[in-house]
Amino acid sequence: MKFFTFINLLIFCITGFSSQIFSQDLQNEMFINENSIVNESVMDDKINKNFEKINKSENIKVLIEQKDENKFSIFIKNSSNENLVLVPQDNSLYLIQEAIDKKGNWKPIEFWGFSTCGNSYERKINFNPNQIIELDSPKYKGDFSTKIRFKLRLNNQVYYSNSLPSTINISKFQKSKWFIEFIEMFKMFPETEEWVFLNKEAK
């Protein structure tokens, strides 16, 4: 049986588990990434110039900037010569945040929640060469100084953003009760953890 045969349960589990989300402590606990495509984004020359400084050899470039004290802006540029079609999940792309831990290693501080509800994938975006898409995602705060980057999974490839100095609470690295409950729902699939950390494409 395939992962997506069961993922519909997640919609009900998240809904059934969504009444508890209000008690979720996002500043201290690892949780699902929440990002949203900015539908009327306006790009300026500064954004294009900043793209020139990063990931020069990659066809997909990911740039992050701090939008305000509570949010990051994520800019994704199609630097290829191909017209791509993006299929967001509920107006979100497959992104999670990572941070550098005390040992100097990049580690996830979020995970991704998949859906196979048909309504989640109704929208398609034509992603043309040199086009840039902007998204928002939460910025965390804490007493541990680190660097933050975003990990994007797109067309079965992984891309990383530039990094920015930030702070989080060290507990964000720990697999929270929410993560454990999520994984427990799909424990029959040994690669579930690889999927939710965007290391593999879910089948």
PDB file of C-alpha atoms in Angstrom, residues 9-185:
ATOM      1  CA  LEU A   9      -6.731  10.268   7.216  1.00  0.00           C
ATOM      2  CA  LEU A  10      -4.415  13.130   7.996  1.00  0.00           C
ATOM      3  CA  ILE A  11      -7.022  15.658   6.976  1.00  0.00           C
ATOM      4  CA  PHE A  12      -9.342  14.264   9.603  1.00  0.00           C
ATOM      5  CA  CYS A  13      -6.541  13.720  12.060  1.00  0.00           C
ATOM      6  CA  ILE A  14      -5.319  17.283  11.610  1.00  0.00           C
ATOM      7  CA  THR A  15      -8.896  18.491  11.884  1.00  0.00           C
ATOM      8  CA  GLY A  16      -9.450  16.218  14.813  1.00  0.00           C
ATOM      9  CA  PHE A  17      -5.970  17.183  16.061  1.00  0.00           C
ATOM     10  CA  SER A  18      -6.598  20.815  14.996  1.00  0.00           C
ATOM     11  CA  SER A  19      -8.727  21.530  18.032  1.00  0.00           C
ATOM     12  CA  GLN A  20      -5.503  20.978  19.955  1.00  0.00           C
ATOM     13  CA  ILE A  21      -3.401  23.183  17.675  1.00  0.00           C
ATOM     14  CA  PHE A  22      -4.382  26.253  19.639  1.00  0.00           C
ATOM     15  CA  SER A  23      -2.371  24.818  22.521  1.00  0.00           C
ATOM     16  CA  GLN A  24       0.621  24.361  20.210  1.00  0.00           C
ATOM     17  CA  ASP A  25       3.654  26.332  21.373  1.00  0.00           C
ATOM     18  CA  LEU A  26       5.245  27.280  18.056  1.00  0.00           C
ATOM     19  CA  GLN A  27       8.180  29.034  19.700  1.00  0.00           C
ATOM     20  CA  ASN A  28       9.220  25.890  21.567  1.00  0.00           C
ATOM     21  CA  GLU A  29       7.891  22.852  19.696  1.00  0.00           C
ATOM     22  CA  MET A  30       8.640  21.422  16.261  1.00  0.00           C
ATOM     23  CA  PHE A  31       5.518  21.685  14.140  1.00  0.00           C
ATOM     24  CA  ILE A  32       4.277  21.666  10.524  1.00  0.00           C
ATOM     25  CA  ASN A  33       5.561  24.498   8.332  1.00  0.00           C
ATOM     26  CA  GLU A  34       3.013  27.146   7.456  1.00  0.00           C
ATOM     27  CA  ASN A  35       3.860  29.078   4.309  1.00  0.00           C
ATOM     28  CA  SER A  36       1.621  30.962   1.943  1.00  0.00           C
ATOM     29  CA  ILE A  37       2.108  32.229  -1.616  1.00  0.00           C
ATOM     30  CA  VAL A  38       1.812  36.008  -1.848  1.00  0.00           C
ATOM     31  CA  ASN A  39      -0.587  36.386  -4.760  1.00  0.00           C
ATOM     32  CA  GLU A  40       0.070  40.044  -5.557  1.00  0.00           C
ATOM     33  CA  SER A  41       3.772  40.261  -4.909  1.00  0.00           C
ATOM     34  CA  VAL A  42       5.749  43.139  -6.423  1.00  0.00           C
ATOM     35  CA  MET A  43       9.438  42.532  -7.139  1.00  0.00           C
ATOM     36  CA  ASP A  44      12.060  45.242  -7.131  1.00  0.00           C
ATOM     37  CA  ASP A  45      15.609  45.489  -8.458  1.00  0.00           C
ATOM     38  CA  LYS A  46      17.016  44.709  -5.018  1.00  0.00           C
ATOM     39  CA  ILE A  47      15.488  41.223  -5.051  1.00  0.00           C
ATOM     40  CA  ASN A  48      16.947  40.439  -8.476  1.00  0.00           C
ATOM     41  CA  LYS A  49      20.381  41.671  -7.412  1.00  0.00           C
ATOM     42  CA  ASN A  50      20.280  39.530  -4.288  1.00  0.00           C
ATOM     43  CA  PHE A  51      19.509  36.480  -6.407  1.00  0.00           C
ATOM     44  CA  GLU A  52      22.748  37.044  -8.307  1.00  0.00           C
ATOM     45  CA  LYS A  53      24.696  36.362  -5.093  1.00  0.00           C
ATOM     46  CA  ILE A  54      23.317  32.893  -4.380  1.00  0.00           C
ATOM     47  CA  ASN A  55      23.156  29.411  -5.942  1.00  0.00           C
ATOM     48  CA  LYS A  56      24.502  30.634  -9.262  1.00  0.00           C
ATOM     49  CA  SER A  57      24.593  27.198 -10.871  1.00  0.00           C
ATOM     50  CA  GLU A  58      21.097  26.077  -9.854  1.00  0.00           C
ATOM     51  CA  ASN A  59      18.020  26.248 -12.044  1.00  0.00           C
ATOM     52  CA  ILE A  60      15.821  27.008  -9.046  1.00  0.00           C
ATOM     53  CA  LYS A  61      17.079  29.648  -6.635  1.00  0.00           C
ATOM     54  CA  VAL A  62      15.680  30.279  -3.159  1.00  0.00           C
ATOM     55  CA  LEU A  63      16.247  33.603  -1.428  1.00  0.00           C
ATOM     56  CA  ILE A  64      15.034  34.513   2.052  1.00  0.00           C
ATOM     57  CA  GLU A  65      14.778  37.899   3.712  1.00  0.00           C
ATOM     58  CA  GLN A  66      13.319  38.933   7.037  1.00  0.00           C
ATOM     59  CA  LYS A  67       9.971  40.572   6.337  1.00  0.00           C
ATOM     60  CA  ASP A  68       9.285  41.714   9.877  1.00  0.00           C
ATOM     61  CA  GLU A  69       9.868  40.443  13.401  1.00  0.00           C
ATOM     62  CA  ASN A  70       7.379  37.613  12.905  1.00  0.00           C
ATOM     63  CA  LYS A  71       7.824  36.558   9.271  1.00  0.00           C
ATOM     64  CA  PHE A  72      10.317  35.596   6.593  1.00  0.00           C
ATOM     65  CA  SER A  73       9.809  36.344   2.921  1.00  0.00           C
ATOM     66  CA  ILE A  74      10.865  33.493   0.638  1.00  0.00           C
ATOM     67  CA  PHE A  75      11.535  34.260  -3.025  1.00  0.00           C
ATOM     68  CA  ILE A  76      11.803  31.385  -5.517  1.00  0.00           C
ATOM     69  CA  LYS A  77      13.190  32.107  -8.972  1.00  0.00           C
ATOM     70  CA  ASN A  78      13.042  29.958 -12.086  1.00  0.00           C
ATOM     71  CA  SER A  79      16.560  30.445 -13.458  1.00  0.00           C
ATOM     72  CA  SER A  80      16.144  27.733 -16.064  1.00  0.00           C
ATOM     73  CA  ASN A  81      15.083  28.096 -19.687  1.00  0.00           C
ATOM     74  CA  GLU A  82      12.074  25.877 -19.124  1.00  0.00           C
ATOM     75  CA  ASN A  83       8.463  26.693 -18.429  1.00  0.00           C
ATOM     76  CA  LEU A  84       7.537  24.840 -15.253  1.00  0.00           C
ATOM     77  CA  VAL A  85       4.151  24.075 -13.755  1.00  0.00           C
ATOM     78  CA  LEU A  86       3.863  24.280  -9.977  1.00  0.00           C
ATOM     79  CA  VAL A  87       1.047  22.567  -8.115  1.00  0.00           C
ATOM     80  CA  PRO A  88       0.843  24.112  -4.643  1.00  0.00           C
ATOM     81  CA  GLN A  89      -0.772  22.331  -1.730  1.00  0.00           C
ATOM     82  CA  ASP A  90      -3.414  24.682  -0.343  1.00  0.00           C
ATOM     83  CA  ASN A  91      -1.512  27.746  -1.620  1.00  0.00           C
ATOM     84  CA  SER A  92       1.721  26.494  -0.063  1.00  0.00           C
ATOM     85  CA  LEU A  93       4.914  25.023  -1.482  1.00  0.00           C
ATOM     86  CA  TYR A  94       6.913  22.191   0.047  1.00  0.00           C
ATOM     87  CA  LEU A  95       9.117  24.102   2.473  1.00  0.00           C
ATOM     88  CA  ILE A  96      10.525  23.583   5.942  1.00  0.00           C
ATOM     89  CA  GLN A  97      12.918  25.606   8.063  1.00  0.00           C
ATOM     90  CA  GLU A  98      16.281  24.321   9.230  1.00  0.00           C
ATOM     91  CA  ALA A  99      18.701  25.795  11.753  1.00  0.00           C
ATOM     92  CA  ILE A 100      22.289  25.196  12.847  1.00  0.00           C
ATOM     93  CA  ASP A 101      22.432  23.254  16.117  1.00  0.00           C
ATOM     94  CA  LYS A 102      25.021  23.457  18.894  1.00  0.00           C
ATOM     95  CA  LYS A 103      27.299  21.061  17.004  1.00  0.00           C
ATOM     96  CA  GLY A 104      27.275  23.197  13.878  1.00  0.00           C
ATOM     97  CA  ASN A 105      24.955  20.912  11.871  1.00  0.00           C
ATOM     98  CA  TRP A 106      21.896  21.920   9.901  1.00  0.00           C
ATOM     99  CA  LYS A 107      18.818  20.295  11.469  1.00  0.00           C
ATOM    100  CA  PRO A 108      15.072  20.623  10.763  1.00  0.00           C
ATOM    101  CA  ILE A 109      12.986  22.674  13.155  1.00  0.00           C
ATOM    102  CA  GLU A 110       9.754  22.014  11.217  1.00  0.00           C
ATOM    103  CA  PHE A 111       8.195  19.181   9.227  1.00  0.00           C
ATOM    104  CA  TRP A 112       5.787  19.019   6.296  1.00  0.00           C
ATOM    105  CA  GLY A 113       2.213  17.717   6.343  1.00  0.00           C
ATOM    106  CA  PHE A 114       0.959  16.187   3.080  1.00  0.00           C
ATOM    107  CA  SER A 115      -2.617  16.076   1.812  1.00  0.00           C
ATOM    108  CA  THR A 116      -4.353  14.122  -0.944  1.00  0.00           C
ATOM    109  CA  CYS A 117      -7.610  16.014  -0.700  1.00  0.00           C
ATOM    110  CA  GLY A 118      -8.408  16.901  -4.319  1.00  0.00           C
ATOM    111  CA  ASN A 119      -9.274  20.471  -3.374  1.00  0.00           C
ATOM    112  CA  SER A 120      -5.756  20.959  -2.046  1.00  0.00           C
ATOM    113  CA  TYR A 121      -4.281  20.775  -5.552  1.00  0.00           C
ATOM    114  CA  GLU A 122      -6.799  22.615  -7.716  1.00  0.00           C
ATOM    115  CA  ARG A 123      -4.522  25.552  -8.405  1.00  0.00           C
ATOM    116  CA  LYS A 124      -1.672  25.373 -10.905  1.00  0.00           C
ATOM    117  CA  ILE A 125       0.968  28.049 -11.436  1.00  0.00           C
ATOM    118  CA  ASN A 126       2.857  28.590 -14.669  1.00  0.00           C
ATOM    119  CA  PHE A 127       6.401  29.246 -13.509  1.00  0.00           C
ATOM    120  CA  ASN A 128       8.155  30.854 -16.445  1.00  0.00           C
ATOM    121  CA  PRO A 129      11.886  31.494 -16.943  1.00  0.00           C
ATOM    122  CA  ASN A 130      13.126  34.355 -14.736  1.00  0.00           C
ATOM    123  CA  GLN A 131       9.804  34.502 -12.905  1.00  0.00           C
ATOM    124  CA  ILE A 132       9.915  34.964  -9.126  1.00  0.00           C
ATOM    125  CA  ILE A 133       7.321  33.730  -6.656  1.00  0.00           C
ATOM    126  CA  GLU A 134       7.107  35.157  -3.137  1.00  0.00           C
ATOM    127  CA  LEU A 135       5.909  33.317  -0.035  1.00  0.00           C
ATOM    128  CA  ASP A 136       5.585  34.173   3.659  1.00  0.00           C
ATOM    129  CA  SER A 137       6.502  31.860   6.521  1.00  0.00           C
ATOM    130  CA  PRO A 138       6.680  32.347  10.293  1.00  0.00           C
ATOM    131  CA  LYS A 139       9.845  33.524  12.008  1.00  0.00           C
ATOM    132  CA  TYR A 140      10.538  32.043  15.419  1.00  0.00           C
ATOM    133  CA  LYS A 141      12.233  33.661  18.410  1.00  0.00           C
ATOM    134  CA  GLY A 142      14.247  32.332  21.318  1.00  0.00           C
ATOM    135  CA  ASP A 143      17.421  32.502  23.367  1.00  0.00           C
ATOM    136  CA  PHE A 144      19.640  30.388  21.068  1.00  0.00           C
ATOM    137  CA  SER A 145      21.529  32.350  18.402  1.00  0.00           C
ATOM    138  CA  THR A 146      21.778  30.448  15.136  1.00  0.00           C
ATOM    139  CA  LYS A 147      21.250  30.699  11.393  1.00  0.00           C
ATOM    140  CA  ILE A 148      18.053  29.822   9.549  1.00  0.00           C
ATOM    141  CA  ARG A 149      17.569  28.523   6.021  1.00  0.00           C
ATOM    142  CA  PHE A 150      14.629  27.092   4.082  1.00  0.00           C
ATOM    143  CA  LYS A 151      14.575  23.730   2.358  1.00  0.00           C
ATOM    144  CA  LEU A 152      12.397  23.443  -0.755  1.00  0.00           C
ATOM    145  CA  ARG A 153      11.338  20.237  -2.470  1.00  0.00           C
ATOM    146  CA  LEU A 154      10.290  20.867  -6.054  1.00  0.00           C
ATOM    147  CA  ASN A 155       9.940  18.368  -8.914  1.00  0.00           C
ATOM    148  CA  ASN A 156      11.719  15.695  -6.864  1.00  0.00           C
ATOM    149  CA  GLN A 157      14.725  17.924  -6.233  1.00  0.00           C
ATOM    150  CA  VAL A 158      15.841  19.667  -3.042  1.00  0.00           C
ATOM    151  CA  TYR A 159      16.974  23.283  -2.983  1.00  0.00           C
ATOM    152  CA  TYR A 160      18.293  25.375  -0.094  1.00  0.00           C
ATOM    153  CA  SER A 161      18.008  29.083   0.494  1.00  0.00           C
ATOM    154  CA  ASN A 162      20.677  31.442   1.703  1.00  0.00           C
ATOM    155  CA  SER A 163      20.948  31.611   5.486  1.00  0.00           C
ATOM    156  CA  LEU A 164      20.169  34.462   7.868  1.00  0.00           C
ATOM    157  CA  PRO A 165      21.129  35.043  11.509  1.00  0.00           C
ATOM    158  CA  SER A 166      18.196  34.436  13.815  1.00  0.00           C
ATOM    159  CA  THR A 167      17.247  33.082  17.217  1.00  0.00           C
ATOM    160  CA  ILE A 168      15.147  30.100  18.255  1.00  0.00           C
ATOM    161  CA  ASN A 169      14.604  28.064  21.371  1.00  0.00           C
ATOM    162  CA  ILE A 170      16.824  24.967  21.417  1.00  0.00           C
ATOM    163  CA  SER A 171      13.753  22.773  21.961  1.00  0.00           C
ATOM    164  CA  LYS A 172      12.730  23.418  18.323  1.00  0.00           C
ATOM    165  CA  PHE A 173      15.275  20.750  17.296  1.00  0.00           C
ATOM    166  CA  GLN A 174      13.523  18.074  19.337  1.00  0.00           C
ATOM    167  CA  LYS A 175      10.890  15.822  17.799  1.00  0.00           C
ATOM    168  CA  SER A 176       7.778  17.145  19.464  1.00  0.00           C
ATOM    169  CA  LYS A 177       4.698  15.242  20.563  1.00  0.00           C
ATOM    170  CA  TRP A 178       3.009  16.591  17.422  1.00  0.00           C
ATOM    171  CA  PHE A 179       5.739  15.100  15.235  1.00  0.00           C
ATOM    172  CA  ILE A 180       5.572  11.768  17.063  1.00  0.00           C
ATOM    173  CA  GLU A 181       1.770  11.613  16.741  1.00  0.00           C
ATOM    174  CA  PHE A 182       2.007  12.445  13.048  1.00  0.00           C
ATOM    175  CA  ILE A 183       4.603   9.754  12.395  1.00  0.00           C
ATOM    176  CA  GLU A 184       2.650   7.263  14.511  1.00  0.00           C
ATOM    177  CA  MET A 185      -0.334   7.618  12.161  1.00  0.00           C
TER     178      MET A 185
END
